[in-house]
Coordinates of C-alpha atoms and ligand atoms in Angstrom, one line a residue:
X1 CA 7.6 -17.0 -17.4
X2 CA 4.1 -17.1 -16.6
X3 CA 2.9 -14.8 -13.3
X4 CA -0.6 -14.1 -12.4
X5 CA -1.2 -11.5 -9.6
X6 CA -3.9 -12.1 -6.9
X7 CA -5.0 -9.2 -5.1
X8 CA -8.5 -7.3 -4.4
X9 CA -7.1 -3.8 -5.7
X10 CA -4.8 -2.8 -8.6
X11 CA -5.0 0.7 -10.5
X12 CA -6.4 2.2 -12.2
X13 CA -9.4 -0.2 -11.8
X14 CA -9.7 0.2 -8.4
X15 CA -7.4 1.6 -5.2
X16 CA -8.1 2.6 -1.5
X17 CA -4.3 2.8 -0.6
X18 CA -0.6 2.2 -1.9
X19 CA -1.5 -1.8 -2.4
X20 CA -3.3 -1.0 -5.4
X21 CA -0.7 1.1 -7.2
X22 CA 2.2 -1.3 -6.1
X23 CA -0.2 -4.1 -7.8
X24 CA -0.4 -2.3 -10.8
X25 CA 2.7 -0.7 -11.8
X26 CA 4.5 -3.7 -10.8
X27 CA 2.4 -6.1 -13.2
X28 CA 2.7 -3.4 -15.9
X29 CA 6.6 -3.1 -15.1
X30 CA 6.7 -6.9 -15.0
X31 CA 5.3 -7.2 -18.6
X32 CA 7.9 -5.0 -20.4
X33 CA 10.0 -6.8 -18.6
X34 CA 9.0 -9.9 -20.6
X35 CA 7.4 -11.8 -18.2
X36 CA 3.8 -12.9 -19.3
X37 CA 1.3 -11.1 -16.5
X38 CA -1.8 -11.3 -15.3
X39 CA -3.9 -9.6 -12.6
X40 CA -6.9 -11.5 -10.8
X41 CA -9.5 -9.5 -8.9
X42 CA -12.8 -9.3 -7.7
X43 CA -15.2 -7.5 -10.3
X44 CA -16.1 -4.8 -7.6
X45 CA -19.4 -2.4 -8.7
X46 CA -17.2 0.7 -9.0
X47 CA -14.6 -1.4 -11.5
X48 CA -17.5 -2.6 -13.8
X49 CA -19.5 1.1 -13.5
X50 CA -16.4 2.7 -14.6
X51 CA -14.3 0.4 -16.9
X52 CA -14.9 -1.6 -19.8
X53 CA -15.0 -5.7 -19.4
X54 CA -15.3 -8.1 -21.9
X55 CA -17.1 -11.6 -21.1
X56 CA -14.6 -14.5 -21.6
X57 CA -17.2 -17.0 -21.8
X58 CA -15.1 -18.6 -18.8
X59 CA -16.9 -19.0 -15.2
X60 CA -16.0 -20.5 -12.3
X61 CA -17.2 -22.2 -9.2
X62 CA -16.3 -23.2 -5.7
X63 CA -17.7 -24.7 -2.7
X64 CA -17.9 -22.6 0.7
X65 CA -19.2 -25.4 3.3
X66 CA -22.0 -26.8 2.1
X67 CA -22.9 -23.9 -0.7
X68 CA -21.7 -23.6 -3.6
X69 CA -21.1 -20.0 -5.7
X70 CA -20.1 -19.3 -9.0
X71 CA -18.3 -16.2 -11.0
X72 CA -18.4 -14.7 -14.3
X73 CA -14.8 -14.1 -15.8
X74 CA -14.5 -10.7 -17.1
X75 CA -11.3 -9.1 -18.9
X76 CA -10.6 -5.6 -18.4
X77 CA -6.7 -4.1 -19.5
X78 CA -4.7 -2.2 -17.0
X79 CA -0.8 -1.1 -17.3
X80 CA 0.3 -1.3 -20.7
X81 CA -2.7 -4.0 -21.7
X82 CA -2.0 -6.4 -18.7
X83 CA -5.2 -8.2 -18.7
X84 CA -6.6 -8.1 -15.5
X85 CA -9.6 -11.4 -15.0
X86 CA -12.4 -9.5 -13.2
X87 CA -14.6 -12.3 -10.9
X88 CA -17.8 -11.3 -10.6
X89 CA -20.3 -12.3 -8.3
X90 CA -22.2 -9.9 -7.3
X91 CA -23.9 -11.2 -4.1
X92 CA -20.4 -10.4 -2.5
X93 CA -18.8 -7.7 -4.4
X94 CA -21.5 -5.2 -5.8
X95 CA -21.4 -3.0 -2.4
X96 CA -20.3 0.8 -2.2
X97 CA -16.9 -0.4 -0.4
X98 CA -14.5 -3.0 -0.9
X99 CA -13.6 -4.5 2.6
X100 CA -16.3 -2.4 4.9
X101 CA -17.7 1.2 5.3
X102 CA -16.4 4.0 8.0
X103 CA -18.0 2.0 10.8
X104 CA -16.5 -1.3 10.1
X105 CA -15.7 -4.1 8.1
X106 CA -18.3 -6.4 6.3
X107 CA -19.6 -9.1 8.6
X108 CA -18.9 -11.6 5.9
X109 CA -15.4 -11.0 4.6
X110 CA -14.4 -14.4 5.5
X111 CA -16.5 -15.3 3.0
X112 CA -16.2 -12.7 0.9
X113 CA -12.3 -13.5 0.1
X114 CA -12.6 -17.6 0.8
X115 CA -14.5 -16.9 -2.4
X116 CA -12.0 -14.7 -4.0
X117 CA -9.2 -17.1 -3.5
X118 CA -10.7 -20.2 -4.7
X119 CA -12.2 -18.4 -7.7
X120 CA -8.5 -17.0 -8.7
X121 CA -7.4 -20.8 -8.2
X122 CA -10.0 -21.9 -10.6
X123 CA -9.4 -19.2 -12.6
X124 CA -5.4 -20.0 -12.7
X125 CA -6.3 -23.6 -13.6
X126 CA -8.4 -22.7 -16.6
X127 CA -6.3 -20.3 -17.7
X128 CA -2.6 -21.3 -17.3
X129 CA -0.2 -23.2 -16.4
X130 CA 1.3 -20.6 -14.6
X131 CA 5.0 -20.5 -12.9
X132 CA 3.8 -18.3 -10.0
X133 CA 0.7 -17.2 -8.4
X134 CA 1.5 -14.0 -7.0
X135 CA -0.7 -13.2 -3.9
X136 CA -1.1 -10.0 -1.5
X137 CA -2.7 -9.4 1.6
X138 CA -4.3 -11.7 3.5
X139 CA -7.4 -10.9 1.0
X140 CA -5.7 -13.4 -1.5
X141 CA -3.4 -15.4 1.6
X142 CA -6.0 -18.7 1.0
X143 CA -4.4 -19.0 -2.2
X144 CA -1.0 -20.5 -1.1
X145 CA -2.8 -22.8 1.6
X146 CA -5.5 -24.1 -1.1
X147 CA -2.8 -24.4 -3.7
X148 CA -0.9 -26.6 -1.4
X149 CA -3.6 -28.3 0.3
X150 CA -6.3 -28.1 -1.9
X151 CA -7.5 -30.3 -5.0
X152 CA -4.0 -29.2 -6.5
X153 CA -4.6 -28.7 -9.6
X154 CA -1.7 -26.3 -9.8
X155 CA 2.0 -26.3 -10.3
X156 CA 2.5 -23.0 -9.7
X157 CA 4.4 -22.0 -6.7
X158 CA 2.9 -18.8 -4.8
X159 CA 4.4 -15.9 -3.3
X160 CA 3.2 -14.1 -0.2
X161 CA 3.8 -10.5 -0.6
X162 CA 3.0 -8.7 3.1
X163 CA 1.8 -5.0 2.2
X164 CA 0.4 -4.5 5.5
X165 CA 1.1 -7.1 9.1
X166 CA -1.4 -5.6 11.0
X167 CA -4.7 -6.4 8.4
X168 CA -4.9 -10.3 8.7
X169 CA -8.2 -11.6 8.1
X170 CA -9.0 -13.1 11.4
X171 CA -12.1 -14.7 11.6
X172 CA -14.1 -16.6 13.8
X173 CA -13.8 -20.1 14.1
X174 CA -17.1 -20.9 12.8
X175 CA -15.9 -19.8 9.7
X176 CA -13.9 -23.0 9.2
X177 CA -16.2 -25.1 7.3
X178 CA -16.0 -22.6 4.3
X179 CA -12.3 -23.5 3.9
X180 CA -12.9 -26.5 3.1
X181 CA -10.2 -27.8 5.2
X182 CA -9.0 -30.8 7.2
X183 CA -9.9 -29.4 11.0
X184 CA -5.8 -30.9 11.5
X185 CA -4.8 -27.4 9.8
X186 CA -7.1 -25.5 12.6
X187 CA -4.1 -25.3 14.9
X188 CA -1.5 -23.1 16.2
X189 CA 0.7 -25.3 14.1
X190 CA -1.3 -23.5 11.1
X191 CA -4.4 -21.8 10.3
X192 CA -5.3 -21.2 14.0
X193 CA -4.3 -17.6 16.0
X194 CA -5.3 -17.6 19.4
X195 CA -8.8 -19.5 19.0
X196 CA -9.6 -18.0 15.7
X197 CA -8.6 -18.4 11.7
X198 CA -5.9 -16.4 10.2
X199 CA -6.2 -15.9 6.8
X200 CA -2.6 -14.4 6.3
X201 CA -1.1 -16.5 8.9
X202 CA -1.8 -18.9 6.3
X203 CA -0.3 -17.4 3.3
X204 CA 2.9 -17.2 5.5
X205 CA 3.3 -20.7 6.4
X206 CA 2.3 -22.5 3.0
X207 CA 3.7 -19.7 0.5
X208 CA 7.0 -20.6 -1.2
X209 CA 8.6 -17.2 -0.7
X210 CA 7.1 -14.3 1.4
X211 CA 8.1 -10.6 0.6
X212 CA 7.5 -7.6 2.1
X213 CA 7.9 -3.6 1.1
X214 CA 11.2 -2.3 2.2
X215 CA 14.0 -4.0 4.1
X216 CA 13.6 -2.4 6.7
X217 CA 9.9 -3.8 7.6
X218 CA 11.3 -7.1 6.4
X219 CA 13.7 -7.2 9.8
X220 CA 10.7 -5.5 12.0
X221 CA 8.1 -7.3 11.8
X222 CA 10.2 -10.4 13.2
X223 CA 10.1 -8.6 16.8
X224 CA 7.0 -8.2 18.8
X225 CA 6.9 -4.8 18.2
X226 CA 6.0 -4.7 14.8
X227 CA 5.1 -8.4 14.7
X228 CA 1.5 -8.1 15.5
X229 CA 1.4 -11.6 17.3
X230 CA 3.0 -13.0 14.4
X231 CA 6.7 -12.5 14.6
X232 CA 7.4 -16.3 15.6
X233 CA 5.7 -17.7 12.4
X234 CA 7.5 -14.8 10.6
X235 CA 10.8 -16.2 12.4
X236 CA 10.2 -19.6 11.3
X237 CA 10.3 -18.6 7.8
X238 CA 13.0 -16.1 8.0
X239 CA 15.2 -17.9 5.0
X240 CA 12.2 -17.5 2.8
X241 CA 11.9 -14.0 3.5
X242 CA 12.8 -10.8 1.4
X243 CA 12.4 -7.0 1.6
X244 CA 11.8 -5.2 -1.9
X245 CA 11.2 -1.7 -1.8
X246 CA 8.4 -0.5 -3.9
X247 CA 9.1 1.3 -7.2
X248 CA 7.2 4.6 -8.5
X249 CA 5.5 5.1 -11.5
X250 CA 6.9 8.4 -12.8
X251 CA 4.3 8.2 -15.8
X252 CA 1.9 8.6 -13.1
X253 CA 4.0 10.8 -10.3
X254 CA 6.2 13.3 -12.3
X255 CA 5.5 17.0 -12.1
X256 CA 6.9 17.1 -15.5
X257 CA 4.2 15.7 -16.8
X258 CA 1.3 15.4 -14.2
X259 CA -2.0 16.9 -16.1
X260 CA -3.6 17.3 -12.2
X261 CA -1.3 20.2 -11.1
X262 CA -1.5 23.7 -12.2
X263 CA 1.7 24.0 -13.6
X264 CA 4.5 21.6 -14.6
X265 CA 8.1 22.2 -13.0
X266 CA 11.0 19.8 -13.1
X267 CA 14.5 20.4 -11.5
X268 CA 16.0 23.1 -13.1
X269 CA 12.4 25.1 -14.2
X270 CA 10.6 25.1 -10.8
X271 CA 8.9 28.4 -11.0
X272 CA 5.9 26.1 -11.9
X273 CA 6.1 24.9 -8.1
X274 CA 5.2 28.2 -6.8
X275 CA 2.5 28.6 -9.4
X276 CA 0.8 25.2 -7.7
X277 CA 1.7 26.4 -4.4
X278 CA -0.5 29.8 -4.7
X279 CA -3.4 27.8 -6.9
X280 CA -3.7 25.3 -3.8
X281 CA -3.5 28.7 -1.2
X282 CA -5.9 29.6 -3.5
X283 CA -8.3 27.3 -3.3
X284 CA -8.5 26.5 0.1
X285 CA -8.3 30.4 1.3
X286 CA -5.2 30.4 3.2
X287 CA -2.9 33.9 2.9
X288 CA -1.0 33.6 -0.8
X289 CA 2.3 34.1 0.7
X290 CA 4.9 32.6 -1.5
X291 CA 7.1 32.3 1.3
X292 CA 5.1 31.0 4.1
X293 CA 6.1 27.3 4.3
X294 CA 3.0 24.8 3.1
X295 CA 3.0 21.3 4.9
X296 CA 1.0 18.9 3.3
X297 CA -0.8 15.3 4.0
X298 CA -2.5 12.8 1.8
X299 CA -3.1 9.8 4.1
X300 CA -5.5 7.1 5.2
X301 CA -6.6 8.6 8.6
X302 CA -5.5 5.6 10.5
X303 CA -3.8 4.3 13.6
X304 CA -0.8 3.6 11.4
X305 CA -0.3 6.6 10.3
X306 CA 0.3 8.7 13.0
X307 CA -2.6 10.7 13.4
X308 CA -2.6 10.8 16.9
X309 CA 1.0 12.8 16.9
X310 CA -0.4 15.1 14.1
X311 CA -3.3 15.4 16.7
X312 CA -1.0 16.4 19.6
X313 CA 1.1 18.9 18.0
X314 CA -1.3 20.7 15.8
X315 CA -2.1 23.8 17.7
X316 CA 1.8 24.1 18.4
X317 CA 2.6 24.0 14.6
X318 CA -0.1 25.8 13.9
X319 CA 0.8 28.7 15.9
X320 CA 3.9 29.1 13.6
X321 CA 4.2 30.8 10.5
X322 CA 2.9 28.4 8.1
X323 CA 0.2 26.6 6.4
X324 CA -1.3 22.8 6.5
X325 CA -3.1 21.1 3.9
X326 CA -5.1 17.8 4.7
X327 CA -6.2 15.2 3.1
X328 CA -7.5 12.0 4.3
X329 CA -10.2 9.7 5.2
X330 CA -10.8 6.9 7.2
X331 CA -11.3 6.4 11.0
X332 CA -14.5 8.1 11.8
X333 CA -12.8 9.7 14.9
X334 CA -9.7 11.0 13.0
X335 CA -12.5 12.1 10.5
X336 CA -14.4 14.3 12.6
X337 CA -11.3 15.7 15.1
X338 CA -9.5 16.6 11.5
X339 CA -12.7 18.1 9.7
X340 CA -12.6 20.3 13.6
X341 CA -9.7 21.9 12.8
X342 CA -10.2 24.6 10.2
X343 CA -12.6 26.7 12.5
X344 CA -10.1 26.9 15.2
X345 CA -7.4 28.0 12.9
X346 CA -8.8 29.9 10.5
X347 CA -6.5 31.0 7.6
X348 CA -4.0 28.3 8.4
X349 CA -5.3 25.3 7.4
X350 CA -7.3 23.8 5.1
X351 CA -9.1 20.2 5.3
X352 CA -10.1 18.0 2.5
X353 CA -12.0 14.8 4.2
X354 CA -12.6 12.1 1.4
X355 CA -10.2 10.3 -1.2
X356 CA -9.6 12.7 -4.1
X357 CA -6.6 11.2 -6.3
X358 CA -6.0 14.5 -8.5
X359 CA -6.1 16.7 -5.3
X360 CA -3.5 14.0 -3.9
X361 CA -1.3 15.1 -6.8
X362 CA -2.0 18.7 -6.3
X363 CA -0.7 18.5 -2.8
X364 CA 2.6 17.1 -3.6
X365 CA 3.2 19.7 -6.0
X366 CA 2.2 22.9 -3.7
X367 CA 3.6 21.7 -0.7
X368 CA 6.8 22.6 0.2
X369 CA 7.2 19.9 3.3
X370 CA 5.3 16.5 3.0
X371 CA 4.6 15.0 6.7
X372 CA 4.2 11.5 7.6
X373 CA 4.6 10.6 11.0
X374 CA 3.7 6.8 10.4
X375 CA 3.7 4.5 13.7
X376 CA 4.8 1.4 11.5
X377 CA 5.3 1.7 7.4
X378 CA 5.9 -1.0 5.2
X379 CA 6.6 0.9 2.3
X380 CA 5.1 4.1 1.8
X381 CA 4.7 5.9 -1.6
X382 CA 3.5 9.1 -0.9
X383 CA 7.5 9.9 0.4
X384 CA 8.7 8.8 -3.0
X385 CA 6.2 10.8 -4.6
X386 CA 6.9 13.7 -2.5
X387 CA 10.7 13.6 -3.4
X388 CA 10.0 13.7 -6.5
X389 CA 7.7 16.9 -6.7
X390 CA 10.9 18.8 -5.0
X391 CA 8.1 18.2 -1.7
X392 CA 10.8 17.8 1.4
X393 CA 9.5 14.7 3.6
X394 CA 9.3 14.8 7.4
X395 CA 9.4 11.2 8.5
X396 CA 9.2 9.0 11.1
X397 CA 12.3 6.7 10.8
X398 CA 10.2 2.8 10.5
X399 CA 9.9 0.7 7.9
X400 CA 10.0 2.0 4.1
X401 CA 10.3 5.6 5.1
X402 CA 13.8 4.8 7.1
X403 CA 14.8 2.6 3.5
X404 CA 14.2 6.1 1.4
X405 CA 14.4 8.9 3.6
X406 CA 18.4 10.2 4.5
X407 CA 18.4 13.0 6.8
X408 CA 19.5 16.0 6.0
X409 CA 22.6 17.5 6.9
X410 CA 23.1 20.8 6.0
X411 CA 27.1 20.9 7.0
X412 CA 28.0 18.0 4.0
X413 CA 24.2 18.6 2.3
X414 CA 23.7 15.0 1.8
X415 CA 20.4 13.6 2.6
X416 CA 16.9 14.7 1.2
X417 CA 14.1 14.7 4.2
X418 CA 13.9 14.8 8.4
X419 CA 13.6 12.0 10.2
X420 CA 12.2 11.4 14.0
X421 CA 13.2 8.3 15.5
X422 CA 11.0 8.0 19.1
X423 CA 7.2 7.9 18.3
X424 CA 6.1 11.3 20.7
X425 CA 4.3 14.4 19.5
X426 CA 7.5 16.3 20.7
X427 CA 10.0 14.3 18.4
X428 CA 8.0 15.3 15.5
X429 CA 7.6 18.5 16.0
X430 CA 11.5 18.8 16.7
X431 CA 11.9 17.6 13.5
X432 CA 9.5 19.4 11.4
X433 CA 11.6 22.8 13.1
X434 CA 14.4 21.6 11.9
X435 CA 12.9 21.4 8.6
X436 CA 11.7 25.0 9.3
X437 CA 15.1 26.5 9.9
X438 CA 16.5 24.6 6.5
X439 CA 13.6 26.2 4.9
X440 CA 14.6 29.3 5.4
X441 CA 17.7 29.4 4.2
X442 CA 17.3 28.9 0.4
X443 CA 20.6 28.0 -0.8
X444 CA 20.5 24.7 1.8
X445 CA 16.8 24.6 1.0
X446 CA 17.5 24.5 -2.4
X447 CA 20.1 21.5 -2.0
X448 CA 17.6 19.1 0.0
X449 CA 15.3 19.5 -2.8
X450 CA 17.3 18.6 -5.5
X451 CA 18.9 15.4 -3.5
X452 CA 15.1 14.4 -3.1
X453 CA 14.5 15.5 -7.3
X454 CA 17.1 13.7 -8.4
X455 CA 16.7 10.2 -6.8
X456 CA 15.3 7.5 -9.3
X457 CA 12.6 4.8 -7.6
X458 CA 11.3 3.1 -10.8
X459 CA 9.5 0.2 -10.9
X460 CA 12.9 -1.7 -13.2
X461 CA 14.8 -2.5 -10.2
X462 CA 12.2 -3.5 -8.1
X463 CA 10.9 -6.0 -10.9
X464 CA 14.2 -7.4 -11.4
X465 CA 14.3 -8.0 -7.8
X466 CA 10.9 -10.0 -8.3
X467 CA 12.4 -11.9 -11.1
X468 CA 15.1 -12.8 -9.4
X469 CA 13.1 -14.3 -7.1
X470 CA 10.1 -16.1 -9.1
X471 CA 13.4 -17.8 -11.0
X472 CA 14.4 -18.6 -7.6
X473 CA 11.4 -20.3 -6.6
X474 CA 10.5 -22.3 -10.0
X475 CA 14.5 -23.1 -10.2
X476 CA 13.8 -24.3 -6.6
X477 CA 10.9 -26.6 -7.6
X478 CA 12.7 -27.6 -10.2
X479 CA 15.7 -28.7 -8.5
X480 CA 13.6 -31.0 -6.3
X481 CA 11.9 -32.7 -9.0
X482 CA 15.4 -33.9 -10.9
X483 CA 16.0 -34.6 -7.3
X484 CA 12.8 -37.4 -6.7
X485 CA 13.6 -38.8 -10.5
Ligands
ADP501 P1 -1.1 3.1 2.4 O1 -1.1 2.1 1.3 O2 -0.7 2.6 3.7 O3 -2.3 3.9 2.5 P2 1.0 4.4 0.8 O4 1.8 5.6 1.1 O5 1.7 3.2 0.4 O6 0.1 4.1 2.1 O7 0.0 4.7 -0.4 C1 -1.1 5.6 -0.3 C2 -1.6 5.8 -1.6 O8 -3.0 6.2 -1.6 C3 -0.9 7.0 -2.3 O9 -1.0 6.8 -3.7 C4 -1.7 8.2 -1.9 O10 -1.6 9.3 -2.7 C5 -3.1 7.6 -1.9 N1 -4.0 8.2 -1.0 C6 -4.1 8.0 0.4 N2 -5.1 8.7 0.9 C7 -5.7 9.4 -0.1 C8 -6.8 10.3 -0.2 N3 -7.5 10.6 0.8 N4 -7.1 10.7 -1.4 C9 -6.4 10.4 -2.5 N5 -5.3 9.5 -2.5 C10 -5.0 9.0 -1.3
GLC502 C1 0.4 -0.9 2.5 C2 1.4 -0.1 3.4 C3 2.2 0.9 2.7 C4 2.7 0.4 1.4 C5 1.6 -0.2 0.6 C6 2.1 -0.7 -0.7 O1 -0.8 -0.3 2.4 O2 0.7 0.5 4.5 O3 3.3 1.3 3.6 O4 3.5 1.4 0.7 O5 0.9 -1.2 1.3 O6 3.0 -1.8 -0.6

């Protein structure tokens, strides 16, 4: 079995959020599994800067309307030597960002990734055959169309893998000539959403199986609620559509191990927590009072994630007893009202505003309640993480954070976090109190930790699950071609 990954991020070359650890852990996971893996993405400034690539003599070129580019193969290893094919051109990927800066996206993304998806076609042609062509996002969703529509130089079939429905690469219609595509496919029918081109839209309709995160976002986003306009395409293609829930790479996220935190801890030994709780009181000046709960938050500051309930409840939570710990970046607005909020509560919170992987780490391991009030969540890592580091989650019940996160009942003491159901500023903070008044009591305290300590999310089951379903999909092809003979 033969799978090559198309995606713009995959650690540890390159990550902005949870895409590029699902990308790769799962191609690393996937390869001691057996399966032969590959990653495909662009050759991004930071990647080459940072990490070593090797030429393989091998480059590659496509036509965008009338213009043609080229790309330079490079080979780089990630997970366990999965090689990952760097394309490099660097007219469109040697910028400080990958998709935009904090004031917006690129003005020629559609470009950008047309690129990117016809170079990892040619790519896969000179380099397989391959069974599948693994694609995410709609930065890679041109894959399944061109695959199917294109030259077809490939066998493969393609999977869709939805990380995120609200990103979709919608572009202007005058973007169409760089497709390369009969104008038949610039309809509602297909490529077109409401008078412009839908990358991912795309990728949904031509893919051979679509995926998403959890099971729980697999059954949202076919209502208008969560569909973001594209719940009847989603519909359509219901039969073809599965939920796997993200694994967790413990090598990476296991405070028995983790070299970021102050001390290690596991379950059983976790005097090492409090050591990371008073370093991170420490170093952001807040009182070191072992007892005084610490909520953290590592998150993209964006509409998704519930920044506006944060927003609404601060000054209530933080006229409690207890310390918050931010970190995040993103939205300019969240940016700036977040990076506000030290000066009015002094001693009570402190604010990290950038993206700062080992401080990520170091949160999870001091906090002792992880919030993450999400308006829509596919998946969601940092949860998992969280549970891990003995870090009690207080969730918003949607998507991948209702899949992992059991409230907590303190009469039978099953469950391991607190979940909020209605999205309001009031239903969160009802729920983080109810954390509050478990807190205090440390024998239940004690018992929601370990639930959360003890659950296992590796990347094996998830994999499997993706096995399954790549042998699915070739079986599938090759049930129809013994069926034209
Ligand atoms: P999303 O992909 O929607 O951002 P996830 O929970 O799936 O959400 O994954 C987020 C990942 O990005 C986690 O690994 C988290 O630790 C990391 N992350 C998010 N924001 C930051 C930040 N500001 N600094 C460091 N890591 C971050
Ligand atoms: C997206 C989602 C997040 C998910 C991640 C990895 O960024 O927002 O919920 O965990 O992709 O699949």
């Amino acid at each position: 079995m033969k799978v090559l990954m198309i995606a713009s991020e995959c650690v540890p070359l390159i990550k902005t959020g949870g895409l590029g650890d699902v990308v790769g852990a799962l191609a690393g996971a996937l390869a001691r599994g057996g399966v032969q893996t590959a990653v495909a993405l662009p050759a991004y400034e930071s990647v080459l800067d940072k990490f070593p690539a090797e030429p393989t003599g091998l480059d590659v070129a496509v036509s965008l309307g009338d213009r043609r580019r080229s790309a330079a193969v490079l080979k780089a290893a990630v997970d366990g030597g999965v090689p990952a094919y760097l394309i490099r051109n660097d007219e469109y990927f040697a910028r400080s960002g990958l998709y935009g800066t904090a004031k917006g996206d690129y003005p020629d993304n559609a470009e950008r990734f047309a690129f990117f998806s016809k170079a990892a076609l040619e790519l896969a042609a000179a380099t397989g055959p391959w069974d599948v062509l693994h694609c995410h996002d709609w930065q890679s969703a041109l894959a399944p169309v061109l695959n199917r529509l294109g030259a077809g130089k490939q066998s493969a079939k393609t999977i869709m893998t939805i990380h995120n429905l609200a990103h979709q690469g919608l572009f202007p219609y005058s973007e169409w000539p760089l497709l390369g595509l009969d104008i038949k496919y610039f309809t509602p029918k297909h490529l077109e959403f409401y008078g412009k081109i839908n990358f991912l839209k795309g990728g949904i309709l031509f893919a051979d199986a679509l995926t998403t995160v959890s099971r729980k976002y697999a059954e949202e986003i076919l209502t208008p609620e969560y569909g973001c306009g594209l719940e009847g395409v989603l519909r359509e293609r219901q039969r073809n559509l599965r939920g796997i829930l993200n694994g967790v790479d413990y090598r990476e996220w296991n405070p028995e191990s983790d070299n970021f935190i102050k001390n290690n801890y596991g379950p059983g030994n976790m005097a090492g927590k409090a050591a990371c709780k008073q370093d991170l009181q420490q170093l952001y000046n807040l009182p070191q009072r072992p007892s005084t709960p610490l909520l953290g938050i590592v998150s993209r500051l964006a509409d998704q994630k519930g920044i506006d309930l944060l927003l609404d409840i601060v000054d209530q939570l933080l006229a409690m007893d207890l310390q918050l710990i931010i970190l995040g970046a993103g939205d300019e607005k969240y940016q700036e009202l977040i990076a506000a909020l030290p000066a009015a509560h002094p001693k009570r919170i402190g604010v990290e505003i950038g993206f700062d992987n080992a401080l990520a780490h170091k949160i999870e391991a001091a906090a002792d309640i992880f919030l993450m009030p999400s308006r829509y969540e596919p998946c969601g890592l940092n949860q998992i993480y969280s549970l891990k580091y003995g870090t009690v989650p207080v969730v918003r019940a949607t998507g991948g954070l209702d899949d992992t996160i059991e409230d907590f009942d303190p009469l039978s003491g099953k469950g391991n976090g607190f979940k909020f159901a209605e999205y309001s500023g009031e239903a969160f903070l009802s729920a983080i109190k109810r954390a509050l008044a478990v807190y205090v009591n440390e024998k239940a305290w004690k018992h929601v930790v370990a639930n959360g300590m003890a659950a296992d999310f590796s990347w094996e089951r998830a994999a499997a699950d993706y096995l399954q379903l790549y042998r699915q999909v070739i079986g599938v092809r090759a049930a129809a071609a013994q069926l034209r003979a």
